[in-house]
Each structure stands twice: as structure tokens, then as C-alpha cells.
Short mmCIF file of C-alpha atoms and ligand atoms in Angstrom, two decimals:
data_model
loop_
_atom_site.label_atom_id
_atom_site.label_comp_id
_atom_site.label_asym_id
_atom_site.label_seq_id
_atom_site.Cartn_x
_atom_site.Cartn_y
_atom_site.Cartn_z
CA UNK Y 123 28.37 4.15 7.11
CA UNK Y 124 25.21 6.23 7.78
CA UNK Y 125 22.52 4.16 9.90
CA UNK Y 126 19.39 2.85 7.87
CA UNK Y 127 15.76 3.88 8.99
CA UNK Y 128 12.29 2.82 8.44
CA UNK Y 129 9.98 5.18 6.48
CA UNK Y 130 6.50 4.63 6.84
CA UNK Y 131 3.94 6.28 4.43
CA UNK Y 132 0.16 5.87 5.14
CA UNK Y 133 -2.73 7.79 3.75
CA UNK Y 134 -6.23 7.38 1.96
CA UNK Y 135 -6.25 5.57 -1.80
CA UNK Y 136 -4.83 7.12 -4.71
CA UNK Y 137 -3.09 9.90 -2.60
CA UNK Y 138 0.42 9.46 -4.41
CA UNK Y 139 1.58 7.13 -1.77
CA UNK Y 140 3.54 4.75 -3.91
CA UNK Y 141 5.12 7.56 -6.18
CA UNK Y 142 6.50 9.10 -2.98
CA UNK Y 143 7.79 5.96 -1.66
CA UNK Y 144 9.11 4.70 -4.74
CA UNK Y 145 10.95 8.00 -5.26
CA UNK Y 146 12.49 7.95 -1.90
CA UNK Y 147 13.61 4.35 -1.95
CA UNK Y 148 15.52 4.98 -5.29
CA UNK Y 149 17.17 8.48 -3.89
CA UNK Y 150 18.13 6.60 -0.50
CA UNK Y 151 19.06 3.36 -1.95
CA UNK Y 152 16.18 1.96 0.13
CA UNK Y 153 13.87 -0.95 -0.56
CA UNK Y 154 10.34 0.10 -1.72
CA UNK Y 155 7.59 -2.32 0.03
CA UNK Y 156 4.05 -1.82 -1.44
CA UNK Y 157 1.86 -3.33 1.46
CA UNK Y 158 -1.34 -2.88 -0.39
CA UNK Y 159 -0.02 -4.98 -3.00
CA UNK Y 160 -0.04 -7.92 -0.38
CA UNK Y 161 -3.84 -7.36 0.38
CA UNK Y 162 -4.56 -7.14 -3.43
CA UNK Y 163 -2.57 -10.52 -3.86
CA UNK Y 164 -4.80 -12.21 -1.15
CA UNK Y 165 -7.95 -10.76 -2.72
CA UNK Y 166 -6.82 -12.29 -6.13
CA UNK Y 167 -6.52 -15.55 -4.65
CA UNK Y 168 -10.06 -15.32 -3.30
CA UNK Y 169 -11.30 -14.58 -6.66
CA UNK Y 170 -9.28 -17.38 -8.61
CA UNK Y 171 -10.43 -19.69 -6.23
CA UNK Y 172 -14.14 -18.70 -5.78
CA UNK Y 173 -13.78 -17.52 -2.18
CA UNK Y 174 -15.27 -14.37 -3.72
CA UNK Y 175 -18.09 -15.70 -5.72
CA UNK Y 176 -21.36 -13.78 -7.01
CA UNK Y 177 -19.86 -10.55 -5.10
CA UNK Y 178 -19.96 -12.42 -1.71
CA UNK Y 179 -16.69 -12.71 0.22
CA UNK Y 180 -16.80 -16.45 2.06
CA UNK Y 181 -14.67 -15.24 4.97
CA UNK Y 182 -14.54 -18.65 6.78
CA UNK Y 183 -13.17 -20.43 3.63
CA UNK Y 184 -10.31 -17.77 3.46
CA UNK Y 185 -9.58 -18.34 7.16
CA UNK Y 186 -8.74 -22.16 6.16
CA UNK Y 187 -7.39 -21.29 2.91
CA UNK Y 188 -4.66 -18.73 4.60
CA UNK Y 189 -1.95 -21.61 4.80
CA UNK Y 190 -2.13 -21.84 1.29
CA UNK Y 191 -1.44 -18.25 0.30
CA UNK Y 192 2.29 -17.34 -0.01
CA UNK Y 193 2.69 -13.55 -0.96
CA UNK Y 194 6.13 -12.23 -1.65
CA UNK Y 195 8.15 -9.99 -4.16
CA UNK Y 196 10.96 -10.46 -6.78
CA UNK Y 197 12.85 -7.54 -7.60
CA UNK Y 198 13.09 -6.65 -11.13
CA UNK Y 199 16.55 -4.92 -11.65
CA UNK Y 200 15.58 -3.87 -15.15
CA UNK Y 201 12.69 -1.55 -14.06
CA UNK Y 202 14.19 -1.06 -10.48
CA UNK Y 203 10.98 -2.55 -8.94
CA UNK Y 204 9.39 -5.24 -7.01
CA UNK Y 205 6.92 -7.58 -8.46
CA UNK Y 206 4.35 -8.98 -6.47
CA UNK Y 207 4.07 -12.75 -6.18
CA UNK Y 208 1.29 -14.94 -5.44
CA UNK Y 209 2.37 -18.39 -4.80
CA UNK Y 210 5.47 -17.96 -6.80
CA UNK Y 211 3.44 -16.45 -9.96
CA UNK Y 212 3.86 -12.79 -11.11
CA UNK Y 213 0.63 -11.24 -10.26
CA UNK Y 214 1.60 -7.50 -10.64
CA UNK Y 215 -0.93 -6.62 -13.31
CA UNK Y 216 -3.85 -8.61 -12.13
CA UNK Y 217 -3.72 -7.33 -8.85
CA UNK Y 218 -4.43 -3.77 -10.02
CA UNK Y 219 -7.65 -4.56 -11.62
CA UNK Y 220 -10.88 -2.97 -10.38
CA UNK Y 221 -12.33 -6.24 -9.57
CA UNK Y 222 -9.53 -6.67 -7.12
CA UNK Y 223 -10.06 -2.95 -6.05
CA UNK Y 224 -13.66 -3.77 -5.28
CA UNK Y 225 -13.07 -6.33 -2.76
CA UNK Y 226 -9.59 -5.66 -1.26
CA UNK Y 227 -11.09 -3.53 1.56
CA UNK Y 228 -13.19 -6.41 2.73
CA UNK Y 229 -10.40 -8.87 2.55
CA UNK Y 230 -8.11 -6.56 4.20
CA UNK Y 231 -10.42 -5.87 7.14
CA UNK Y 232 -10.19 -9.74 8.21
CA UNK Y 233 -8.07 -10.06 11.30
CA UNK Y 234 -6.20 -13.37 10.47
CA UNK Y 235 -5.52 -11.74 6.85
CA UNK Y 236 -3.90 -8.58 8.63
CA UNK Y 237 -1.92 -10.70 11.10
CA UNK Y 238 -0.44 -12.69 8.37
CA UNK Y 239 0.58 -9.83 6.19
CA UNK Y 240 1.67 -7.72 9.12
CA UNK Y 241 4.07 -10.60 10.14
CA UNK Y 242 5.57 -10.79 6.58
CA UNK Y 243 5.99 -6.86 6.49
CA UNK Y 244 7.77 -6.99 10.02
CA UNK Y 245 10.10 -9.68 8.46
CA UNK Y 246 10.68 -7.48 5.28
CA UNK Y 247 11.62 -4.40 7.46
CA UNK Y 248 13.93 -6.36 9.90
CA UNK Y 249 17.26 -4.92 8.53
CA UNK Y 250 15.72 -1.39 8.07
CA UNK Y 251 16.29 0.43 5.01
CA UNK Y 252 12.87 0.40 3.73
CA UNK Y 253 10.24 2.54 2.45
CA UNK Y 254 6.67 1.02 2.92
CA UNK Y 255 3.47 2.49 2.32
CA UNK Y 256 0.03 1.38 3.43
CA UNK Y 257 -2.46 2.39 5.90
CA UNK Y 258 -1.45 1.17 9.17
CA UNK Y 259 2.67 1.17 8.65
CA UNK Y 260 3.20 3.88 11.07
CA UNK Y 261 0.39 2.95 13.64
CA UNK Y 262 0.76 -0.90 13.58
CA UNK Y 263 3.13 -2.36 11.58
CA UNK Y 264 6.29 -0.11 12.42
CA UNK Y 265 5.19 2.21 15.49
CA UNK Y 266 8.68 3.18 16.17
CA UNK Y 267 9.50 4.02 12.41
CA UNK Y 268 12.00 6.65 12.52
CA UNK Y 269 9.91 8.85 9.88
CA UNK Y 270 5.96 8.69 9.29
CA UNK Y 271 4.21 10.81 6.53
CA UNK Y 272 0.45 10.78 6.27
CA UNK Y 273 -0.33 11.83 2.83
CA UNK Y 274 -3.55 13.62 2.14
CA UNK Y 275 -5.12 15.11 -1.44
CA UNK Y 276 -8.24 16.47 -2.62
CA UNK Y 277 -10.72 13.95 -3.67
CA UNK Y 278 -10.87 14.91 -7.22
CA UNK Y 279 -7.34 15.03 -7.70
CA UNK Y 280 -7.13 11.44 -6.05
CA UNK Y 281 -9.84 10.22 -8.71
CA UNK Y 282 -8.14 11.92 -11.67
CA UNK Y 283 -4.79 10.36 -10.75
CA UNK Y 284 -6.27 6.69 -10.30
CA UNK Y 285 -7.84 7.24 -13.63
CA UNK Y 286 -4.81 8.32 -15.39
CA UNK Y 287 -2.89 5.03 -13.91
CA UNK Y 288 -5.53 2.68 -14.74
CA UNK Y 289 -5.73 4.05 -18.27
CA UNK Y 290 -1.94 4.00 -18.81
CA UNK Y 291 -2.09 0.25 -17.77
CA UNK Y 292 -4.70 -0.53 -20.18
CA UNK Y 293 -7.76 -0.71 -18.18
CA UNK Y 294 -11.11 0.98 -19.35
CA UNK Y 295 -12.93 2.44 -16.46
CA UNK Y 296 -15.12 5.39 -15.81
CA UNK Y 297 -14.27 8.41 -13.64
CA UNK Y 298 -17.49 7.66 -11.78
CA UNK Y 299 -16.60 4.06 -11.07
CA UNK Y 300 -13.38 5.39 -9.54
CA UNK Y 301 -14.91 8.03 -7.45
CA UNK Y 302 -17.45 5.35 -6.04
CA UNK Y 303 -14.64 3.01 -5.49
CA UNK Y 304 -12.34 5.61 -3.75
CA UNK Y 305 -15.11 6.72 -1.61
CA UNK Y 306 -16.12 3.19 -0.61
CA UNK Y 307 -12.55 2.13 0.27
CA UNK Y 308 -12.05 5.36 2.24
CA UNK Y 309 -15.31 4.41 4.25
CA UNK Y 310 -14.19 0.82 4.79
CA UNK Y 311 -10.44 1.48 5.48
CA UNK Y 312 -11.12 4.13 8.40
CA UNK Y 313 -14.03 2.46 10.09
CA UNK Y 314 -12.92 -1.12 10.33
CA UNK Y 315 -12.13 -2.52 13.69
CA UNK Y 316 -8.91 -4.11 12.79
CA UNK Y 317 -6.23 -1.43 12.47
CA UNK Y 318 -8.25 1.39 10.62
CA UNK Y 319 -6.71 4.02 8.80
CA UNK Y 320 -5.56 6.72 11.20
CA UNK Y 321 -2.65 9.38 11.33
CA UNK Y 322 -0.24 8.34 13.56
CA UNK Y 323 0.30 10.99 16.47
CA UNK Y 324 3.89 11.50 15.54
CA UNK Y 325 3.16 11.42 11.67
CA UNK Y 326 3.96 14.49 9.57
CA UNK Y 327 1.07 15.35 7.40
CA UNK Y 328 1.68 16.31 3.83
CA UNK Y 329 -1.06 17.63 1.47
CA UNK Y 330 0.46 17.09 -1.97
CA UNK Y 331 -2.73 18.25 -3.97
CA UNK Y 332 -0.80 20.72 -5.57
CA UNK Y 333 2.74 19.27 -5.63
CA UNK Y 334 4.20 17.43 -8.61
CA UNK Y 335 6.23 14.24 -7.82
CA UNK Y 336 9.57 16.17 -7.84
CA UNK Y 337 8.35 18.65 -5.17
CA UNK Y 338 7.01 16.16 -2.64
CA UNK Y 339 9.93 14.36 -3.04
CA UNK Y 340 12.37 17.24 -2.31
CA UNK Y 341 10.25 17.91 0.76
CA UNK Y 342 10.18 14.50 2.42
CA UNK Y 343 13.89 13.60 1.44
CA UNK Y 344 15.19 16.59 3.16
CA UNK Y 345 13.25 15.48 6.45
CA UNK Y 346 14.51 11.91 5.64
CA UNK Y 347 18.12 12.90 5.50
CA UNK Y 348 18.10 14.91 8.38
CA UNK Y 349 16.67 12.04 10.42
CA UNK Y 350 19.02 9.67 9.00
CA UNK Y 351 21.84 12.28 9.93
CA UNK Y 352 20.62 12.80 13.46
CA UNK Y 353 20.57 9.06 14.23
CA UNK Y 354 24.49 9.08 13.21
CA UNK Y 355 25.39 11.90 15.81
CA UNK Y 356 23.51 10.10 18.51
O1 DC Q 958 -2.76 0.98 -1.54
P1 DC Q 958 -3.75 0.23 -2.14
O2 DC Q 958 -4.89 0.99 -2.67
O3 DC Q 958 -3.07 -0.85 -3.11
O4 DC Q 958 -4.42 -0.91 -1.09
C1 DC Q 958 -5.41 -1.66 -1.20
C2 DC Q 958 -6.19 -2.08 -0.18
O5 DC Q 958 -5.40 -2.68 0.84
C3 DC Q 958 -6.74 -0.66 0.83
O6 DC Q 958 -7.99 -0.09 0.21
C4 DC Q 958 -6.68 -1.07 2.14
C5 DC Q 958 -5.85 -2.33 2.16
N1 DC Q 958 -4.57 -2.11 2.85
C6 DC Q 958 -4.59 -2.06 4.27
O7 DC Q 958 -5.54 -2.38 4.90
N2 DC Q 958 -3.32 -2.00 4.86
C7 DC Q 958 -2.25 -1.74 4.16
N3 DC Q 958 -1.24 -1.46 4.83
C8 DC Q 958 -2.15 -1.57 2.91
C9 DC Q 958 -3.35 -1.65 2.17
#
């Protein structure tokens, strides 16, 4: 039996990380973990429990509420995907709303939120055989991941992808709103003190602006298969 590895995929918002991660996991028979969904679930909790109110995040209240927040996943075999759970409830659709997107960078910049989520992410990855996407997976969560990919794409292409994704899920948003949100999150995610978005030194950078999902999968899959095989020979 071949050894299992950890594949870390990091990059800016709406670069196609989840598409690549899901496709890779499917091909390799690995588990796909969307770490952004975990920060989104915490943000949804804040909105539902008035920790975010009138556009303000009450960070101290969130600190006290952390013990009351259980984030997890349930595998849906019918669609072959993980459903995000917040305190046992399916929140997969709610966490993709623009309201959550507006506040998630602020919530995910908090040290105690990151510590709790990183702990959970490492637990999930203990047995390896996972593809996890996010902002700090190759730098902080799994610095020894066998394969690290840093995805990049042109800003206008990222905005169009987010627009199409939200539209297909029934959300009414304008391109302008999306561009503003992407710029805001890029700025926040790269400049925060805690685990800012960075390309790991040993990450492979891939610009997928002009690659379709099949092409990007083909490129990364061949590298992943080589990594898996290298490990077996060692
Ligand atoms: O991947 P996403 O757009 O769903 O992530 C939502 C936000 O969560 C993103 O703006 C930054 C944050 N995030 C993070 O700080 N660290 C991660 N590993 C994943 C996401």
C-alpha cells in the first residue's frame, strides 16, 4: 500500500484553491478539508449571537464564547463532500454569504480563534491522506507537508470566479461588491500579525489564470503522485 501524504494548498481568496483541493482529494482517495469554512463557521456564530453587531466585532466577547463553539465536518457520501457543522448544525450554505465574507478576515486574525482552529486542523490531519486549503496550511498548520502549492491568479479572473460561484448558489451580488471584498480580504490576510498569508519557502507556485480545472489538476496530480512514490522508495 502506498504511503499517505499531506497536501497543503494556500493562496489568496477566490484563486480556485477549493476546486483544485477537491479534485485532488477525489483522484487520490484523500479527505478534502476546507479550513476557510472553519473560520467562516466561527464568524457565523458571531453574527447569530450578536458578537458582531452594527458592523462591529466584539473580540472580547468572542474570546469568552470560544468554548461554546464546536466546528466540525460531516461527510456527505451522496455528493462526496464534507458539510461544515457549527454546534452540530449544517451551516454549509450560510457560511458562504457576503455578510460572513465581510467579517471573516477580522475574525480569523484573532490569535485565540487561530489557535483553536489550527489545533482542530492538525487533529484532522493526524492520519495524513488529506488535502487542506487555506492561508497558512503550508507555513503554520503543516510546515512539514510533503507537498505545498501556492495558487495565484489575476484579480479580475478571481472576481469573475467568485461572482459565478455565488450566483450559482443563488446569491445576488455585484462584481463591484466582490472586487471590494477580495481586495479587503487580501489586504487583511497578508498584513495581520497572526499567521499572515505567505508563500512557504518550499511551496510550488502555480498561476492558474489561464488553466481550466482539468489542466490545473493534471499538473498538480503528477507532482503529487511523484511525491507519494518517492516516499515509498525511501
Ligand atoms: O478560503 P475562504 O475564502 O473561504 O476563507 C475565508 C477567510 O478565512 C479568509 O479571508 C481568511 C481566513 N482563513 C485563514 O485566515 N486561514 C485559513 N487557513 C483559511 C482561511
